[in-house]
């Protein structure tokens, strides 16, 4: 397969890219690195990326940002960071990318445990994750040409423990190979409209 991985140089994306590149043609997209560049918050940038790479068999997204902070101090613009990047960025990957997807292809989006089990300072991230889950369950009903869509939602991954452990007290880190398998299930399996949850101790 020809697989586009948006965020393929990141903490999760790099492991996902390494796995799929063993058997498939992998194209990595990122803001400042990779084979092609794009701005997740800019639909014109997304359109230009697809025009450059052409037809594909799968899109995986492990990118997008959202603002962390106390609810009392988050501004409207702070919420729009996640809405424009993590939420609409992934929606636009599907909305625009479906016209470049080969029949039977798939989209695999990403969220995280905050959509189901938020912690302090994550109202923005939880909002975005929950919205993406709802989007996937609805979009799968309307995508044509046997195109599938799923979302991988992971807990605190082991490679991010050093930076985020304090925010997730009592959470068991998720092994990276388990997280990668969530993406494998989506891309190489047959399911659609599924929220593939990779949680532990919740």
GROMACS .gro file of N, CA, C and O in nm, residues 129-193:
model
  260
  129UNK      N    1  -1.095   1.558   2.142
  129UNK     CA    2  -1.097   1.412   2.129
  129UNK      C    3  -1.237   1.356   2.119
  129UNK      O    4  -1.265   1.269   2.035
  130UNK      N    5  -1.327   1.405   2.203
  130UNK     CA    6  -1.465   1.359   2.198
  130UNK      C    7  -1.531   1.391   2.065
  130UNK      O    8  -1.607   1.310   2.011
  131UNK      N    9  -1.501   1.509   2.012
  131UNK     CA   10  -1.559   1.548   1.884
  131UNK      C   11  -1.509   1.459   1.771
  131UNK      O   12  -1.586   1.421   1.681
  132UNK      N   13  -1.381   1.424   1.774
  132UNK     CA   14  -1.326   1.336   1.670
  132UNK      C   15  -1.391   1.198   1.677
  132UNK      O   16  -1.423   1.138   1.573
  133UNK      N   17  -1.412   1.146   1.797
  133UNK     CA   18  -1.478   1.016   1.810
  133UNK      C   19  -1.616   1.020   1.747
  133UNK      O   20  -1.656   0.928   1.673
  134UNK      N   21  -1.691   1.126   1.772
  134UNK     CA   22  -1.825   1.139   1.715
  134UNK      C   23  -1.818   1.153   1.563
  134UNK      O   24  -1.900   1.096   1.490
  135UNK      N   25  -1.720   1.229   1.515
  135UNK     CA   26  -1.703   1.247   1.371
  135UNK      C   27  -1.679   1.113   1.302
  135UNK      O   28  -1.739   1.083   1.197
  136UNK      N   29  -1.591   1.031   1.357
  136UNK     CA   30  -1.559   0.902   1.296
  136UNK      C   31  -1.682   0.812   1.289
  136UNK      O   32  -1.707   0.747   1.187
  137UNK      N   33  -1.760   0.811   1.396
  137UNK     CA   34  -1.880   0.725   1.398
  137UNK      C   35  -1.984   0.771   1.296
  137UNK      O   36  -2.060   0.690   1.244
  138UNK      N   37  -1.986   0.901   1.266
  138UNK     CA   38  -2.081   0.952   1.167
  138UNK      C   39  -2.026   0.941   1.025
  138UNK      O   40  -2.098   0.902   0.932
  139UNK      N   41  -1.898   0.975   1.007
  139UNK     CA   42  -1.840   0.977   0.872
  139UNK      C   43  -1.837   0.838   0.810
  139UNK      O   44  -1.850   0.824   0.687
  140UNK      N   45  -1.822   0.734   0.892
  140UNK     CA   46  -1.814   0.599   0.837
  140UNK      C   47  -1.943   0.560   0.766
  140UNK      O   48  -1.944   0.473   0.680
  141UNK      N   49  -2.053   0.626   0.800
  141UNK     CA   50  -2.182   0.596   0.739
  141UNK      C   51  -2.195   0.654   0.599
  141UNK      O   52  -2.281   0.611   0.522
  142UNK      N   53  -2.109   0.751   0.566
  142UNK     CA   54  -2.126   0.824   0.441
  142UNK      C   55  -2.009   0.814   0.344
  142UNK      O   56  -2.022   0.854   0.228
  143UNK      N   57  -1.895   0.765   0.388
  143UNK     CA   58  -1.782   0.750   0.296
  143UNK      C   59  -1.815   0.646   0.189
  143UNK      O   60  -1.869   0.540   0.219
  144UNK      N   61  -1.781   0.677   0.067
  144UNK     CA   62  -1.815   0.590  -0.046
  144UNK      C   63  -1.693   0.507  -0.090
  144UNK      O   64  -1.584   0.522  -0.038
  145UNK      N   65  -1.717   0.419  -0.187
  145UNK     CA   66  -1.612   0.335  -0.247
  145UNK      C   67  -1.543   0.244  -0.146
  145UNK      O   68  -1.424   0.215  -0.157
  146UNK      N   69  -1.621   0.201  -0.046
  146UNK     CA   70  -1.568   0.109   0.056
  146UNK      C   71  -1.450   0.169   0.133
  146UNK      O   72  -1.363   0.094   0.182
  147UNK      N   73  -1.446   0.301   0.141
  147UNK     CA   74  -1.342   0.367   0.221
  147UNK      C   75  -1.380   0.358   0.368
  147UNK      O   76  -1.493   0.385   0.407
  148UNK      N   77  -1.284   0.317   0.449
  148UNK     CA   78  -1.306   0.298   0.592
  148UNK      C   79  -1.245   0.414   0.672
  148UNK      O   80  -1.154   0.481   0.625
  149UNK      N   81  -1.293   0.431   0.796
  149UNK     CA   82  -1.236   0.530   0.886
  149UNK      C   83  -1.245   0.481   1.030
  149UNK      O   84  -1.349   0.429   1.072
  150UNK      N   85  -1.136   0.493   1.103
  150UNK     CA   86  -1.129   0.456   1.244
  150UNK      C   87  -1.045   0.561   1.317
  150UNK      O   88  -0.982   0.646   1.255
  151UNK      N   89  -1.043   0.550   1.449
  151UNK     CA   90  -0.959   0.638   1.529
  151UNK      C   91  -0.891   0.556   1.638
  151UNK      O   92  -0.954   0.471   1.701
  152UNK      N   93  -0.762   0.578   1.657
  152UNK     CA   94  -0.687   0.513   1.764
  152UNK      C   95  -0.678   0.611   1.880
  152UNK      O   96  -0.630   0.724   1.865
  153UNK      N   97  -0.724   0.567   1.996
  153UNK     CA   98  -0.721   0.650   2.116
  153UNK      C   99  -0.636   0.581   2.221
  153UNK      O  100  -0.672   0.475   2.273
  154UNK      N  101  -0.522   0.640   2.250
  154UNK     CA  102  -0.425   0.577   2.340
  154UNK      C  103  -0.417   0.648   2.474
  154UNK      O  104  -0.440   0.769   2.484
  155UNK      N  105  -0.382   0.571   2.575
  155UNK     CA  106  -0.348   0.629   2.703
  155UNK      C  107  -0.208   0.688   2.697
  155UNK      O  108  -0.150   0.705   2.589
  156UNK      N  109  -0.152   0.719   2.810
  156UNK     CA  110  -0.016   0.773   2.818
  156UNK      C  111   0.082   0.670   2.763
  156UNK      O  112   0.096   0.561   2.819
  157UNK      N  113   0.147   0.702   2.652
  157UNK     CA  114   0.239   0.606   2.590
  157UNK      C  115   0.373   0.608   2.662
  157UNK      O  116   0.416   0.710   2.715
  158UNK      N  117   0.439   0.494   2.661
  158UNK     CA  118   0.562   0.480   2.739
  158UNK      C  119   0.671   0.577   2.696
  158UNK      O  120   0.750   0.623   2.780
  159UNK      N  121   0.675   0.614   2.569
  159UNK     CA  122   0.780   0.705   2.522
  159UNK      C  123   0.755   0.851   2.562
  159UNK      O  124   0.841   0.936   2.539
  160UNK      N  125   0.638   0.879   2.619
  160UNK     CA  126   0.606   1.015   2.662
  160UNK      C  127   0.597   1.028   2.814
  160UNK      O  128   0.563   1.135   2.865
  161UNK      N  129   0.629   0.922   2.884
  161UNK     CA  130   0.615   0.922   3.031
  161UNK      C  131   0.698   1.033   3.094
  161UNK      O  132   0.652   1.102   3.187
  162UNK      N  133   0.819   1.052   3.047
  162UNK     CA  134   0.909   1.150   3.108
  162UNK      C  135   0.847   1.290   3.110
  162UNK      O  136   0.865   1.366   3.206
  163UNK      N  137   0.772   1.324   3.006
  163UNK     CA  138   0.716   1.459   2.995
  163UNK      C  139   0.576   1.472   3.055
  163UNK      O  140   0.538   1.582   3.098
  164UNK      N  141   0.499   1.364   3.060
  164UNK     CA  142   0.358   1.377   3.094
  164UNK      C  143   0.312   1.296   3.215
  164UNK      O  144   0.195   1.303   3.253
  165UNK      N  145   0.401   1.220   3.276
  165UNK     CA  146   0.361   1.131   3.386
  165UNK      C  147   0.291   1.206   3.499
  165UNK      O  148   0.193   1.156   3.557
  166UNK      N  149   0.337   1.326   3.530
  166UNK     CA  150   0.279   1.402   3.641
  166UNK      C  151   0.132   1.437   3.617
  166UNK      O  152   0.056   1.457   3.712
  167UNK      N  153   0.093   1.444   3.491
  167UNK     CA  154  -0.046   1.479   3.459
  167UNK      C  155  -0.140   1.359   3.468
  167UNK      O  156  -0.262   1.377   3.470
  168UNK      N  157  -0.083   1.237   3.471
  168UNK     CA  158  -0.165   1.116   3.468
  168UNK      C  159  -0.134   1.025   3.587
  168UNK      O  160  -0.082   0.915   3.571
  169UNK      N  161  -0.164   1.070   3.709
  169UNK     CA  162  -0.133   0.989   3.827
  169UNK      C  163  -0.208   0.856   3.825
  169UNK      O  164  -0.329   0.850   3.798
  170UNK      N  165  -0.135   0.748   3.849
  170UNK     CA  166  -0.195   0.616   3.855
  170UNK      C  167  -0.221   0.549   3.723
  170UNK      O  168  -0.271   0.437   3.719
  171UNK      N  169  -0.184   0.614   3.612
  171UNK     CA  170  -0.205   0.555   3.480
  171UNK      C  171  -0.085   0.467   3.442
  171UNK      O  172   0.030   0.509   3.455
  172UNK      N  173  -0.114   0.347   3.396
  172UNK     CA  174  -0.007   0.260   3.349
  172UNK      C  175   0.032   0.300   3.207
  172UNK      O  176  -0.055   0.310   3.120
  173UNK      N  177   0.160   0.321   3.181
  173UNK     CA  178   0.204   0.357   3.045
  173UNK      C  179   0.169   0.247   2.945
  173UNK      O  180   0.177   0.128   2.975
  174UNK      N  181   0.131   0.289   2.825
  174UNK     CA  182   0.096   0.195   2.720
  174UNK      C  183   0.220   0.163   2.637
  174UNK      O  184   0.283   0.254   2.584
  175UNK      N  185   0.258   0.035   2.625
  175UNK     CA  186   0.375  -0.001   2.545
  175UNK      C  187   0.359   0.046   2.400
  175UNK      O  188   0.249   0.039   2.343
  176UNK      N  189   0.467   0.091   2.341
  176UNK     CA  190   0.461   0.145   2.206
  176UNK      C  191   0.416   0.041   2.103
  176UNK      O  192   0.346   0.074   2.008
  177UNK      N  193   0.455  -0.085   2.123
  177UNK     CA  194   0.414  -0.188   2.026
  177UNK      C  195   0.263  -0.210   2.030
  177UNK      O  196   0.199  -0.239   1.929
  178UNK      N  197   0.202  -0.190   2.147
  178UNK     CA  198   0.057  -0.203   2.159
  178UNK      C  199  -0.012  -0.088   2.085
  178UNK      O  200  -0.113  -0.109   2.016
  179UNK      N  201   0.044   0.032   2.099
  179UNK     CA  202  -0.012   0.148   2.029
  179UNK      C  203  -0.002   0.128   1.878
  179UNK      O  204  -0.098   0.151   1.804
  180UNK      N  205   0.114   0.084   1.831
  180UNK     CA  206   0.133   0.058   1.688
  180UNK      C  207   0.030  -0.043   1.638
  180UNK      O  208  -0.027  -0.026   1.529
  181UNK      N  209   0.003  -0.145   1.718
  181UNK     CA  210  -0.093  -0.247   1.675
  181UNK      C  211  -0.233  -0.191   1.657
  181UNK      O  212  -0.312  -0.244   1.577
  182UNK      N  213  -0.265  -0.085   1.729
  182UNK     CA  214  -0.393  -0.020   1.707
  182UNK      C  215  -0.405   0.035   1.567
  182UNK      O  216  -0.509   0.022   1.501
  183UNK      N  217  -0.296   0.094   1.518
  183UNK     CA  218  -0.295   0.147   1.381
  183UNK      C  219  -0.293   0.034   1.278
  183UNK      O  220  -0.356   0.045   1.172
  184UNK      N  221  -0.225  -0.074   1.310
  184UNK     CA  222  -0.223  -0.190   1.220
  184UNK      C  223  -0.364  -0.248   1.206
  184UNK      O  224  -0.409  -0.281   1.096
  185UNK      N  225  -0.434  -0.258   1.318
  185UNK     CA  226  -0.571  -0.309   1.316
  185UNK      C  227  -0.659  -0.226   1.225
  185UNK      O  228  -0.740  -0.279   1.147
  186UNK      N  229  -0.643  -0.094   1.232
  186UNK     CA  230  -0.724  -0.005   1.150
  186UNK      C  231  -0.689  -0.015   1.002
  186UNK      O  232  -0.778  -0.028   0.918
  187UNK      N  233  -0.560  -0.010   0.970
  187UNK     CA  234  -0.516  -0.005   0.831
  187UNK      C  235  -0.528  -0.140   0.761
  187UNK      O  236  -0.576  -0.148   0.647
  188UNK      N  237  -0.487  -0.246   0.827
  188UNK     CA  238  -0.482  -0.376   0.762
  188UNK      C  239  -0.602  -0.464   0.794
  188UNK      O  240  -0.618  -0.572   0.735
  189UNK      N  241  -0.687  -0.418   0.886
  189UNK     CA  242  -0.808  -0.493   0.919
  189UNK      C  243  -0.924  -0.451   0.832
  189UNK      O  244  -0.906  -0.389   0.727
  190UNK      N  245  -1.046  -0.484   0.877
  190UNK     CA  246  -1.165  -0.457   0.796
  190UNK      C  247  -1.267  -0.368   0.866
  190UNK      O  248  -1.372  -0.339   0.810
  191UNK      N  249  -1.237  -0.326   0.988
  191UNK     CA  250  -1.336  -0.250   1.064
  191UNK      C  251  -1.347  -0.106   1.015
  191UNK      O  252  -1.255  -0.051   0.954
  192UNK      N  253  -1.461  -0.045   1.045
  192UNK     CA  254  -1.481   0.096   1.016
  192UNK      C  255  -1.572   0.156   1.123
  192UNK      O  256  -1.655   0.086   1.182
  193UNK      N  257  -1.553   0.285   1.149
  193UNK     CA  258  -1.631   0.353   1.251
  193UNK      C  259  -1.592   0.313   1.392
  193UNK      O  260  -1.666   0.339   1.487
   0.00000   0.00000   0.00000
